[in-house]
XYZ file of C-alpha atoms in Angstrom:
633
model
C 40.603 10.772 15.935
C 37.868 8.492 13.858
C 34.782 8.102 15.788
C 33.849 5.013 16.778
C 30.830 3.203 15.088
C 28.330 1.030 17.213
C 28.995 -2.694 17.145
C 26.611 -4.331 15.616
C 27.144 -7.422 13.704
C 25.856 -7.757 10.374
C 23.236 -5.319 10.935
C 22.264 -3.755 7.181
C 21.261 -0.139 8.784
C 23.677 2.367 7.737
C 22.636 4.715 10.211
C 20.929 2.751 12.703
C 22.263 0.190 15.632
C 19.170 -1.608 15.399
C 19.317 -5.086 13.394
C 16.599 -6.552 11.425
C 14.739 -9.570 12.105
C 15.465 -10.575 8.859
C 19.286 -10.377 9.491
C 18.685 -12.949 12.371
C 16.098 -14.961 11.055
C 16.839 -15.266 7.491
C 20.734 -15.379 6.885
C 21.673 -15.843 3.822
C 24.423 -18.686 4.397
C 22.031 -20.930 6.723
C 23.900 -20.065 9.821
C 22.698 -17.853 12.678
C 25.982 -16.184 12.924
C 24.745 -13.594 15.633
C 24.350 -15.490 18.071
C 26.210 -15.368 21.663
C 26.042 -11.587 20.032
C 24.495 -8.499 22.030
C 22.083 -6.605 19.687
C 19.187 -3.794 19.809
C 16.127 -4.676 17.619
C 12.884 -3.277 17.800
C 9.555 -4.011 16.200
C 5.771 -4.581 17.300
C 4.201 -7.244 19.466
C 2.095 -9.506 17.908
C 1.369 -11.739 20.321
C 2.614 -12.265 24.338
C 2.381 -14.177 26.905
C 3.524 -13.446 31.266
C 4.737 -16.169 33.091
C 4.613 -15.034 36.733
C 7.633 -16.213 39.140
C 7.286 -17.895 42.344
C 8.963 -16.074 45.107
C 10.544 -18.356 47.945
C 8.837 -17.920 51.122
C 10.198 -15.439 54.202
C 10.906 -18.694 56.133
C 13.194 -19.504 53.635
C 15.297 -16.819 54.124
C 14.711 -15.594 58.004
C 17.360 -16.685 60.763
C 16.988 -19.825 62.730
C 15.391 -18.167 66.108
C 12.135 -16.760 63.258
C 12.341 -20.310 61.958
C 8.891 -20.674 63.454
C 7.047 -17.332 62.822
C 4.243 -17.336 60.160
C 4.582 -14.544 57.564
C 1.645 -12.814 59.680
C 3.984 -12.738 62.988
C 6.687 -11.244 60.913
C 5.199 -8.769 59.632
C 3.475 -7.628 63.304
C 6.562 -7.559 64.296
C 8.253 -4.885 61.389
C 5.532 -2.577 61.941
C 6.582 -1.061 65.090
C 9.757 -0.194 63.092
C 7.480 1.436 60.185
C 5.612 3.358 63.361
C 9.111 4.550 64.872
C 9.774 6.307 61.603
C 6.273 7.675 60.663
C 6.529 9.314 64.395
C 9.729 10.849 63.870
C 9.373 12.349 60.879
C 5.375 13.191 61.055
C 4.252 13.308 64.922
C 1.982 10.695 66.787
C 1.102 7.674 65.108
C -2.120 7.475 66.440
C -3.624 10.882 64.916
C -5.831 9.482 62.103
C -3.894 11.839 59.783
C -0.437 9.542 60.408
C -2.571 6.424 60.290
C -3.352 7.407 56.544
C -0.435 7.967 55.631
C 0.747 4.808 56.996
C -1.031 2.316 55.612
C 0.099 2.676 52.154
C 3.879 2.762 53.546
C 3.441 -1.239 53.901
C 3.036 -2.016 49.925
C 1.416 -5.616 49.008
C 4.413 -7.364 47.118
C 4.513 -7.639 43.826
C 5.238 -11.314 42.001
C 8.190 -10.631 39.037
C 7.370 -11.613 35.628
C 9.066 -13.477 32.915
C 7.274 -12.188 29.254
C 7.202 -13.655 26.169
C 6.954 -11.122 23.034
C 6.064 -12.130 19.750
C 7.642 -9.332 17.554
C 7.794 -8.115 13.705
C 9.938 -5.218 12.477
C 8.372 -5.595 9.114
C 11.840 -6.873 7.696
C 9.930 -10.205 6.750
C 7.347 -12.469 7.544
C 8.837 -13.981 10.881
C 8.582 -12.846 14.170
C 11.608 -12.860 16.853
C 10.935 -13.936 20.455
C 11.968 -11.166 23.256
C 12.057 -12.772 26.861
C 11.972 -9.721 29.127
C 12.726 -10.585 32.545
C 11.173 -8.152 35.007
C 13.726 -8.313 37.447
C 16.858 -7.608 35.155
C 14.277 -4.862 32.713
C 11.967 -3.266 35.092
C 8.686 -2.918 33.119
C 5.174 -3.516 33.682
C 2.418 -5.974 31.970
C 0.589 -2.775 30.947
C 2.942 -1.525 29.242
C 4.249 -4.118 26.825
C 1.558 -6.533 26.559
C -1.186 -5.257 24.520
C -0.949 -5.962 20.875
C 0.888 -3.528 18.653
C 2.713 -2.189 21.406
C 6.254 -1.063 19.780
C 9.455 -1.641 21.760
C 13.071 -1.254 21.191
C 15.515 -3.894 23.350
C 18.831 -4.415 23.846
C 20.329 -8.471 24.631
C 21.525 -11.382 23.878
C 20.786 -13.898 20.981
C 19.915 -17.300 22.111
C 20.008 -20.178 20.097
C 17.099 -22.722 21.573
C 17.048 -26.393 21.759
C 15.911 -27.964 17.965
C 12.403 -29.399 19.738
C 11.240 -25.635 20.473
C 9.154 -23.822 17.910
C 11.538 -21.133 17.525
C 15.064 -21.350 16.874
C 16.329 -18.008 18.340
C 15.355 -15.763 20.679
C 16.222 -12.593 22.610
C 16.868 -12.341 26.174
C 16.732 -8.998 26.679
C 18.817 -6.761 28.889
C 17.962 -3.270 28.513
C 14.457 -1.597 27.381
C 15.223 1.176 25.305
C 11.634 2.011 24.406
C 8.085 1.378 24.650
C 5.351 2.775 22.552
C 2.488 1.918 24.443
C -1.250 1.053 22.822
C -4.620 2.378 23.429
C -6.017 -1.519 23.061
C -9.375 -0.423 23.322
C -9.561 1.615 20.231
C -6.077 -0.237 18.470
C -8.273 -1.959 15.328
C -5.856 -4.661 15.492
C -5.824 -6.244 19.132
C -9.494 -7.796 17.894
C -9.516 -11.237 16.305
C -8.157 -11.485 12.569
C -9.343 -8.689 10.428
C -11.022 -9.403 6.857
C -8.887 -7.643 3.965
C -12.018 -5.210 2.887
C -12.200 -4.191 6.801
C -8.109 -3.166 6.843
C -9.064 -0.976 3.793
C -10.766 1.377 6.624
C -7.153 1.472 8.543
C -4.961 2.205 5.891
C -2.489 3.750 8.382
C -2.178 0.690 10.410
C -2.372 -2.149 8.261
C 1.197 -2.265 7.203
C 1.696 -4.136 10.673
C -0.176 -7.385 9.593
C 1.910 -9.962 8.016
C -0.398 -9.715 4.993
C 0.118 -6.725 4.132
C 3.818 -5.884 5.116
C 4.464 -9.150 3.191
C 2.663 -7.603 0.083
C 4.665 -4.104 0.734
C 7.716 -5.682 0.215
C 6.625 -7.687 -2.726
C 5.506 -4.721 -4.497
C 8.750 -2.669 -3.743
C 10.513 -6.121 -5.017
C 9.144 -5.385 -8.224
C 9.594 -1.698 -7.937
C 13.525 -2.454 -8.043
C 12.927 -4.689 -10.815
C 11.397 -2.712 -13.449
C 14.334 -0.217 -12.089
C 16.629 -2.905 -13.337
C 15.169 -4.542 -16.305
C 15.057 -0.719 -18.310
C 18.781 0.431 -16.740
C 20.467 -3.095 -17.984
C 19.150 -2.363 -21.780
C 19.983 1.129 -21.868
C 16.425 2.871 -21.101
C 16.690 6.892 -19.470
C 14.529 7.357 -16.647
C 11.946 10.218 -17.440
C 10.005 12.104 -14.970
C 6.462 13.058 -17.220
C 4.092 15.705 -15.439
C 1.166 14.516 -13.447
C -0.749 18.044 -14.209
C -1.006 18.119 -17.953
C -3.321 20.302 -20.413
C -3.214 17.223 -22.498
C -6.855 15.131 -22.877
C -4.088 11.783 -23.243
C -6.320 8.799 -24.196
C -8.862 11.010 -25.794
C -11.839 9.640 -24.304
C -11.683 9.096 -20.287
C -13.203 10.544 -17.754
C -10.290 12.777 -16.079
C -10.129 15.209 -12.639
C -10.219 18.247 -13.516
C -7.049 20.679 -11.964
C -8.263 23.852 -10.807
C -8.267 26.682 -7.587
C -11.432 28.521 -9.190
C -13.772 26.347 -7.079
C -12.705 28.094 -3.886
C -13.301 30.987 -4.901
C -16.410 31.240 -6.158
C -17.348 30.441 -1.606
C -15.597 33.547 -0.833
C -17.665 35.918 -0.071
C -18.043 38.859 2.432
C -19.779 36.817 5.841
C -23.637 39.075 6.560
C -23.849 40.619 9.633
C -25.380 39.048 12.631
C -24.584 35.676 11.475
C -24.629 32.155 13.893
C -21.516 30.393 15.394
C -23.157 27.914 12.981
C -22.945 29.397 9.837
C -19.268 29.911 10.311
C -17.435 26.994 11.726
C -17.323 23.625 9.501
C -18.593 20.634 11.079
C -15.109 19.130 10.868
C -14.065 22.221 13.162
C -16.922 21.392 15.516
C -16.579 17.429 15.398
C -12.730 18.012 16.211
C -13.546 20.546 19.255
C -15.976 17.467 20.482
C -13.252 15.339 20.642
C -11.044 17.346 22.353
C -13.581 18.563 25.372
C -14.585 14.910 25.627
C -10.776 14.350 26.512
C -10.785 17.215 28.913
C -14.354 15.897 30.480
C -12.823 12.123 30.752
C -9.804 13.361 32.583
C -11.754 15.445 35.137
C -13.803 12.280 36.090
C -10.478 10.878 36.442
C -8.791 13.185 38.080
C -9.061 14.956 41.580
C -10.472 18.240 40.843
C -13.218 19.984 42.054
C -16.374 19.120 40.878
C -16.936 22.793 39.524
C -14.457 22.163 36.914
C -16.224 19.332 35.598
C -20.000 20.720 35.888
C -18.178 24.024 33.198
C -16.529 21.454 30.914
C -19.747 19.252 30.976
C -21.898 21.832 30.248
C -19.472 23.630 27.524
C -19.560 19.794 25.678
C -23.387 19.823 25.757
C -23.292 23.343 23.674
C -20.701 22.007 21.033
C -22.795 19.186 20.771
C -25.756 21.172 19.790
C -23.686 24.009 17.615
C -22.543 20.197 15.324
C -26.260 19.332 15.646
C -26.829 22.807 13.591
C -24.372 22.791 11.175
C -25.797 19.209 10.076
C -29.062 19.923 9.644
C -28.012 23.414 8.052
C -25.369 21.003 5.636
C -28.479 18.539 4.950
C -31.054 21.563 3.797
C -28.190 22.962 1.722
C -29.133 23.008 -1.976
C -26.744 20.455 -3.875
C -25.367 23.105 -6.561
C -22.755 21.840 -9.109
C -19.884 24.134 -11.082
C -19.269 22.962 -14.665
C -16.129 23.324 -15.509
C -17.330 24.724 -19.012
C -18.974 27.653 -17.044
C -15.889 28.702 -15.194
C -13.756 31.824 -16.521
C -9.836 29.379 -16.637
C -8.174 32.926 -17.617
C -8.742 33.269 -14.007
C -6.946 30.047 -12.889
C -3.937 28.758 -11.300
C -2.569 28.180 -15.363
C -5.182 30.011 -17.159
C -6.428 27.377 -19.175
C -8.187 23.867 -18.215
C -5.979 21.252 -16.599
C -6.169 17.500 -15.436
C -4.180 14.825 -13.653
C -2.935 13.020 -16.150
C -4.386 9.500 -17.372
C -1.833 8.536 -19.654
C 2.301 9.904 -19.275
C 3.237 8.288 -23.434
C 2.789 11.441 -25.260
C 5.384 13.052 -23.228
C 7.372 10.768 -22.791
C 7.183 9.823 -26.534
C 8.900 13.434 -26.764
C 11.801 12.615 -25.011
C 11.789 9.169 -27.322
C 11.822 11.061 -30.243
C 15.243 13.096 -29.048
C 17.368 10.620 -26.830
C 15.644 6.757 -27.619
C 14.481 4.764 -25.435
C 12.960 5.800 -21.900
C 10.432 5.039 -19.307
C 8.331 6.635 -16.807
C 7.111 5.394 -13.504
C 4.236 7.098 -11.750
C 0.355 7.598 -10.904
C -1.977 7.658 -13.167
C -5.916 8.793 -12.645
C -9.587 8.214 -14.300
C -12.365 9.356 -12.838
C -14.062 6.152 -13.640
C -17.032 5.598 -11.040
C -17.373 1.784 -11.803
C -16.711 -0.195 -9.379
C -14.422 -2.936 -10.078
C -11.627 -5.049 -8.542
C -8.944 -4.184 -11.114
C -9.370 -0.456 -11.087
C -9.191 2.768 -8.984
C -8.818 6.273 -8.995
C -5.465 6.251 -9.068
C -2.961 3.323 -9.957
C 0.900 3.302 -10.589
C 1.945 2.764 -14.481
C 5.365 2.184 -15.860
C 5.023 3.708 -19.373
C 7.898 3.142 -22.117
C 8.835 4.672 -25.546
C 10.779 3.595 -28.012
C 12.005 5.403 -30.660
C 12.793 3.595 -34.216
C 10.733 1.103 -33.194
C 7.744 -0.819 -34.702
C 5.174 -3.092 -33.047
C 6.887 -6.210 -33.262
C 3.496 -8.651 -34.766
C 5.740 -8.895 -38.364
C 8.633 -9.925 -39.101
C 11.107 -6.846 -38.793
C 15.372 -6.531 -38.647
C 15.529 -5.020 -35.687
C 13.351 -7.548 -33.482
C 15.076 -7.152 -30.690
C 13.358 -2.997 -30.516
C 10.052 -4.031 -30.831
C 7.572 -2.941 -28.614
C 5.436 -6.518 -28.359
C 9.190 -8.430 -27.807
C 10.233 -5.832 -25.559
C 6.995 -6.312 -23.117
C 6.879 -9.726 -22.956
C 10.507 -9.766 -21.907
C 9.623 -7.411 -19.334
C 6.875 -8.898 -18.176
C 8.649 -12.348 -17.895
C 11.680 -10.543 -16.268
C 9.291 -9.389 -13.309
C 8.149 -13.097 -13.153
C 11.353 -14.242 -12.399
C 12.996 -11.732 -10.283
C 10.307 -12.072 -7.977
C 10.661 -15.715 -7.393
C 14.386 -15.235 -7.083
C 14.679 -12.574 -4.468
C 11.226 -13.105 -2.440
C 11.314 -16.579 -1.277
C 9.881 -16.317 1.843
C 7.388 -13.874 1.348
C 5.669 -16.003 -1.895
C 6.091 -18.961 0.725
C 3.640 -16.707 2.709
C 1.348 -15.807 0.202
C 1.097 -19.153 -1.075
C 0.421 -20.454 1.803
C -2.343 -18.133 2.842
C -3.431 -16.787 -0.322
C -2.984 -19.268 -3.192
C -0.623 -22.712 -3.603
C -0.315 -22.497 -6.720
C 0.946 -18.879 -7.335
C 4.593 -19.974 -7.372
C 4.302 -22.617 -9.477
C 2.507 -20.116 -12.419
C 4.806 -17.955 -12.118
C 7.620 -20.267 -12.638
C 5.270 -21.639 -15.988
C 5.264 -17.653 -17.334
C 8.667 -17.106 -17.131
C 9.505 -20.428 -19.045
C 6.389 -20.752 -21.247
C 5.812 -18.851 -24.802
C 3.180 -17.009 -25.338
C 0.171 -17.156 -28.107
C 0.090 -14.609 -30.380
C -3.318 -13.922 -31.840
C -4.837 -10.878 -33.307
C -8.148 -9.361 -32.358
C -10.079 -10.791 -35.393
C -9.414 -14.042 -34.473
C -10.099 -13.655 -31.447
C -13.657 -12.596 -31.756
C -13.926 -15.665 -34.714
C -13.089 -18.040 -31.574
C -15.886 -16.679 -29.033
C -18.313 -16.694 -31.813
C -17.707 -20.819 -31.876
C -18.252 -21.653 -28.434
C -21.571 -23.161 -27.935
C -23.963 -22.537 -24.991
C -21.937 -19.180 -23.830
C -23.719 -15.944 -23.050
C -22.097 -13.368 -22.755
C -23.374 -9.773 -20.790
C -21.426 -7.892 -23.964
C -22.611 -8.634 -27.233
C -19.628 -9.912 -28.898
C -19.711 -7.876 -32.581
C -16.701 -6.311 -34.388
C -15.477 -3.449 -32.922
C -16.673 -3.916 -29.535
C -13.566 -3.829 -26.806
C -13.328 -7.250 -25.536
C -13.957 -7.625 -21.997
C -12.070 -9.193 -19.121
C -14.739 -12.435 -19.454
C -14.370 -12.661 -23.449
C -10.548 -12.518 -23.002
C -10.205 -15.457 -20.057
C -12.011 -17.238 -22.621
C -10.298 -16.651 -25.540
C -7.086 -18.031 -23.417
C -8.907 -21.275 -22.188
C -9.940 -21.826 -25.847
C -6.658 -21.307 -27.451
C -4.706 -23.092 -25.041
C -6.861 -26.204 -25.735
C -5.396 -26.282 -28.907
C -1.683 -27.572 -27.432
C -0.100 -30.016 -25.383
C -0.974 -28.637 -21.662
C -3.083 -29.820 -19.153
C -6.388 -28.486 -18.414
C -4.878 -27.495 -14.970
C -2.128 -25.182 -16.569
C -4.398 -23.367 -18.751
C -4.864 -20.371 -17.334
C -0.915 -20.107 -16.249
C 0.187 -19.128 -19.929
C -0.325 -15.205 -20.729
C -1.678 -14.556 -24.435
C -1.075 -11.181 -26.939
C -4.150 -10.027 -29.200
C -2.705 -7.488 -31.557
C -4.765 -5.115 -34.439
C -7.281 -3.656 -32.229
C -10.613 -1.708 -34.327
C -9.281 2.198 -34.677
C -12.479 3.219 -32.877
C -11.638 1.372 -29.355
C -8.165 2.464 -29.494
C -6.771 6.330 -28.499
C -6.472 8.611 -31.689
C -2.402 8.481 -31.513
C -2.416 4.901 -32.434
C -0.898 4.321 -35.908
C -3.480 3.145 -38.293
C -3.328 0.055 -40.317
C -3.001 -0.412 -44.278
C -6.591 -1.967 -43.729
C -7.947 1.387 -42.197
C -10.012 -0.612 -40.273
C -7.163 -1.708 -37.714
C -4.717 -0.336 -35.242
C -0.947 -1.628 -34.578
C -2.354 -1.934 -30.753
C -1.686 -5.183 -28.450
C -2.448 -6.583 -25.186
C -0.963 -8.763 -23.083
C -3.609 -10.296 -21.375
C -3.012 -12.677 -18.100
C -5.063 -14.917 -16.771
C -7.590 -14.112 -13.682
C -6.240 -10.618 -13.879
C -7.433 -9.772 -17.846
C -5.300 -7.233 -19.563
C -2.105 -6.723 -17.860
C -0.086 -4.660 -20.529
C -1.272 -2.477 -23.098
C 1.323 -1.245 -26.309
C 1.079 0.072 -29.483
C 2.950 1.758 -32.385
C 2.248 5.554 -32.617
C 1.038 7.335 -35.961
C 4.306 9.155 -37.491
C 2.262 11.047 -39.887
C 1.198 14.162 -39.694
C -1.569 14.578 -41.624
C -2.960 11.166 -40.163
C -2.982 11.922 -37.025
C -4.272 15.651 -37.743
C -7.286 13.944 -38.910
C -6.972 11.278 -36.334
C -8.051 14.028 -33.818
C -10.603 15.527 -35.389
C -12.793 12.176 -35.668
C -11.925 12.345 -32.140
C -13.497 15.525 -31.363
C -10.706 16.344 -29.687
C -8.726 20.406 -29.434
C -6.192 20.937 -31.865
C -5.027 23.511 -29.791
C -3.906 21.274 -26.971
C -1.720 18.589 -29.337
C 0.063 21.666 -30.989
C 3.311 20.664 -29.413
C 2.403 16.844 -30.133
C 1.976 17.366 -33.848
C 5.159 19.394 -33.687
C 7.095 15.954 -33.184
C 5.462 15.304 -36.741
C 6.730 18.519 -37.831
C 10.644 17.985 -37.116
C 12.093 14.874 -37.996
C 9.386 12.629 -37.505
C 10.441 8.852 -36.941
C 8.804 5.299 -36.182
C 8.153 4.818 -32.660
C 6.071 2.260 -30.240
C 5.783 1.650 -26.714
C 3.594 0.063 -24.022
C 1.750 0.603 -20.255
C 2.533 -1.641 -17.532
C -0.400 -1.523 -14.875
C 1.967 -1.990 -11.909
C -0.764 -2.587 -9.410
C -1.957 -5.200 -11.440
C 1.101 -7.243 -11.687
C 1.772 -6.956 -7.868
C -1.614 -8.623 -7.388
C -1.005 -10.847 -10.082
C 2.274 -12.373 -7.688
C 0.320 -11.937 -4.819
C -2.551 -14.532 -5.883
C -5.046 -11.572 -4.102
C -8.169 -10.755 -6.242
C -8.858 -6.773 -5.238
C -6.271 -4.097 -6.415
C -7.427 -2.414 -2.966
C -5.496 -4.560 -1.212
C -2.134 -3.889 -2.602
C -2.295 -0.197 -2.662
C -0.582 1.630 0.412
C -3.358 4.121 -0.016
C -5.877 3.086 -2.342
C -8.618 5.893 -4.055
C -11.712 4.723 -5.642
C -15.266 6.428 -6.325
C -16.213 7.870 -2.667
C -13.169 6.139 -0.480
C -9.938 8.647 -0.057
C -10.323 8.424 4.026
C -7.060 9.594 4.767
């Protein structure tokens, strides 16, 4: 016999009989087809409000010889009753120990409550209204109220009158859960957080509608770079995130090792303090634990022995983290280089570092099956601090074998790297806008009006083509501009010298001042020396087959090059470098055996989620961002 699934209408969880509020709020076909239906859906408040009910009156209700008793006389006369009881089952009702018990046997009634929850699953940007009667679903004010309170209900949709501001609620029948808050220490209940405070909750800031909505934006284009690469016949390549490999050849990188850990292990001395043993994270954590135990003593009804012990045992602790402090403080700041460690002894025996860069292995996998991309973290220990960067950002990387960089005119256009990134990047453009409505109706709302509208003026727009020489011929003409860089040959051109170059070349055609900064621009043949060392070299010598796809008020948003095919090139390429030989063995080897034309490019994926976002700091679209001295969870 088949088992019986739970009814749910149109609910899109496989294994759940909990519908989303988007699946009541946004259907697809304009209609709210669940209505009249019974449904469970869950999600946290985000705002409420209790309407209490007025009870009729005992007169209303007693028989026509009480008809002129006051509530007082009624009651008088029920307590003989209560006093009947209390002597049967307890004895006298005039020992003082009855009398005690007695008086809270009359209880002071209790007004039911009709409440009004906000809620938000997360699904999308609306929130469903849940009317909880207390008289059908017995709960109290304290429990669902408080903001961020999570609850799971089972009812009725409702479809309300056209003049109300919402156009379907939930009248709810069951309670199925409730995740009560601590609203005293919930960061959320307060008035509207700033975006640089939420950074210190990155646990909890999913639940605002800013940042859900930018979640699901960013997984939007997750799916999409998914489908752009699987529709033109791109393989999916996992590269390694621990690699031996110095990638770009000159960034800072985090070093990989499990000597450090060592080198504290040693044999404890004799006669040594609770202090020098346990870590002040140890001791802060046993704080917080025996200030629990002394806050539910006061609480409580125990003896006042108990609490005296557990007072006084707090008071030590608190002196024992006091110690450890100062004896951290006086501590003499000693650094390990990593050239002065012994690596035979290591996890791998030899140095290792997350990588910054995935192309050289996946330009492996290029070279033997064609085209493929990667999708993961990437990391630079970069200590400037900047809105476009972190620690650690999210890259799609691509490599394309038989493939050239696309700036001349070539057969097979349609494999070059520059027309193959521009596609992409317009593909992103567009996707988003198609299958995010009413989240970019959210951010531009709240963030910026006009992020929709450049969007739509990328995907449809060509873009300038100009190479880096020209580009620095340009700056050098505009009058009364300073810039903090000196602008010379050979110097990398920063985010300011490239929104410039954009402004000034787009004054050249038929667009409005206003719609500037909406068209993207490509600078192509890079100097060798601000390029990495695997980046084919020009006939000039002087140049690189390197581009950039630079965006307006984000800067560079794609970076792509051809890579050197010859070996005794790119031999010498990493020697002017400075760079091991010993560590691009098995990248020369690709030289070795059937060498072949190849190119690819770097998508910062961060960057192009805040670029449809219309937010300024990569922080903020991050789940978990890491920068120089912030990795607080």
């Amino acid at each position: 016999m088949e088992s019986q699934e739970p009814k749910v209408t149109g609910s899109p969880l496989m294994y759940s009989n909990r519908v989303t509020l988007k699946t009541i709020l946004e259907s697809s076909d304009g209609e709210m087809v669940l209505v009249g239906e019974t449904v469970v859906v869950g999600g946290w408040v985000k705002c409420y409000k209790e309407v209490k009910k007025h009870r009729a009156s005992d007169t209303d209700h007693a028989s026509p010889g009480r008809q002129g008793l006051t509530c007082l006389g009624i009651l008088k006369s029920r307590i003989p009753c209560f006093r009947t009881i209390i002597r049967i089952l307890c004895g006298p009702a005039s020992s003082p120990a009855v009398r005690e018990e007695l008086e809270p046997l009359v209880p002071k009634p209790t007004l039911p409550s009709t409440f009004f929850l906000q809620i938000n699953d997360g699904s999308c940007t609306s929130c469903l209204q849940v009317v909880i009667d207390s008289t059908i679903a017995p709960v109290s004010a304290g429990q669902i109220l408080p903001t961020g309170t999570c609850i799971l209900a089972q009812g009725v949709l409702e479809k309300l009158s056209a003049n109300e501001k919402q156009i379907i609620q939930l009248k709810a029948e069951k309670i199925l859960h409730v995740g009560t808050v601590e609203q005293d220490k919930y960061p959320l209940s307060r008035e509207r957080l700033p975006l640089d405070s939420l950074r210190e909750y990155p646990h909890i800031r999913p639940r605002t509608t800013m940042v859900s909505s930018v979640t699901r934006i960013r997984s939007t284009l997750d799916f999409a770079t998914h489908t752009f690469f699987q529709k033109y016949g791109f393989l999916h390549v996992q590269v390694p995130i621990i690699t031996t490999t110095d990638t770009e050849g000159f960034s800072e990188k985090f070093h990989v090792t499990t000597l450090l850990g060592k080198t504290s292990k040693e044999k404890e001395p004799v006669g040594v303090s609770d202090a020098d043993v346990v870590s002040l994270e140890t001791a802060k954590a046993a704080i917080k634990e025996k200030s629990a135990v002394v806050e539910q003593l006061k609480r409580s009804d125990s003896n006042k022995e108990s609490l005296i012990v557990a007072v006084q045992d707090l008071q030590k602790t608190n002196e024992l983290a006091r110690k450890i402090e100062a004896r951290e403080k006086s501590k003499p700041v000693t650094a390990v280089k990593p050239d002065l460690l012994n690596f035979n002894d290591d996890f791998f025996g030899r140095p290792n570092y997350l990588t910054v860069s995935g192309r050289l292995h996946l330009e492996s996998y290029a070279c033997d099956i064609g085209n493929v991309y990667s999708f993961g973290p990437r990391f630079q220990a970069d200590k400037t601090v900047s809105s476009k960067h972190v620690a650690e950002m999210w890259t799609v990387e691509v490599e394309m074998a038989f493939s050239e960089l696309g700036v001349r005119l070539c057969i097979l256009k349609a494999h070059d790297a520059m027309e193959c990134a521009e596609d992409y990047f317009k593909f992103l453009c567009k996707w988003i806008l198609d299958n995010c409505p009413e989240d970019m109706k959210f951010v531009s709302k709240t963030i910026d009006n006009t992020i929709t509208h450049r969007l739509e003026y990328m995907t449809t727009s060509s873009y300038d083509k100009i190479s880096y020489g020209e580009a620095v011929e340009i700056l050098r003409k505009v009058p009364d501009k300073a810039f903090e860089t000196q602008l010379q040959w050979g110097v990398p051109l920063t985010a300011e010298h490239l929104s410039l170059v954009l402004t000034i070349r787009l004054l050249n055609g038929s667009y409005l001042a206003d719609d500037h900064y909406k068209r993207p621009v490509i600078i192509y043949d890079y100097p060798k020396a601000v390029k990495p060392f695997y980046v084919r070299l020009n006939e000039d010598g002087k140049t690189v087959a390197a581009f950039e796809l630079v965006v307006p008020k984000i800067g560079t948003v794609i970076t792509g090059s051809q890579n050197e095919e010859s070996f005794n090139v790119l031999n010498t390429r990493i020697t002017e470098f400075d760079l091991s030989i010993d560590q691009y063995e098995w990248y020369l080897d690709l030289r070795r055996h059937g060498t072949v034309k190849h190119s690819g490019f770097s998508l910062r994926f961060d960057l192009m989620v805040l670029l449809t976002t219309g937010l300024i700091d990569v922080r903020d679209v991050i789940p978990f961002p890491r920068s120089h001295g912030k990795a607080n969870s």
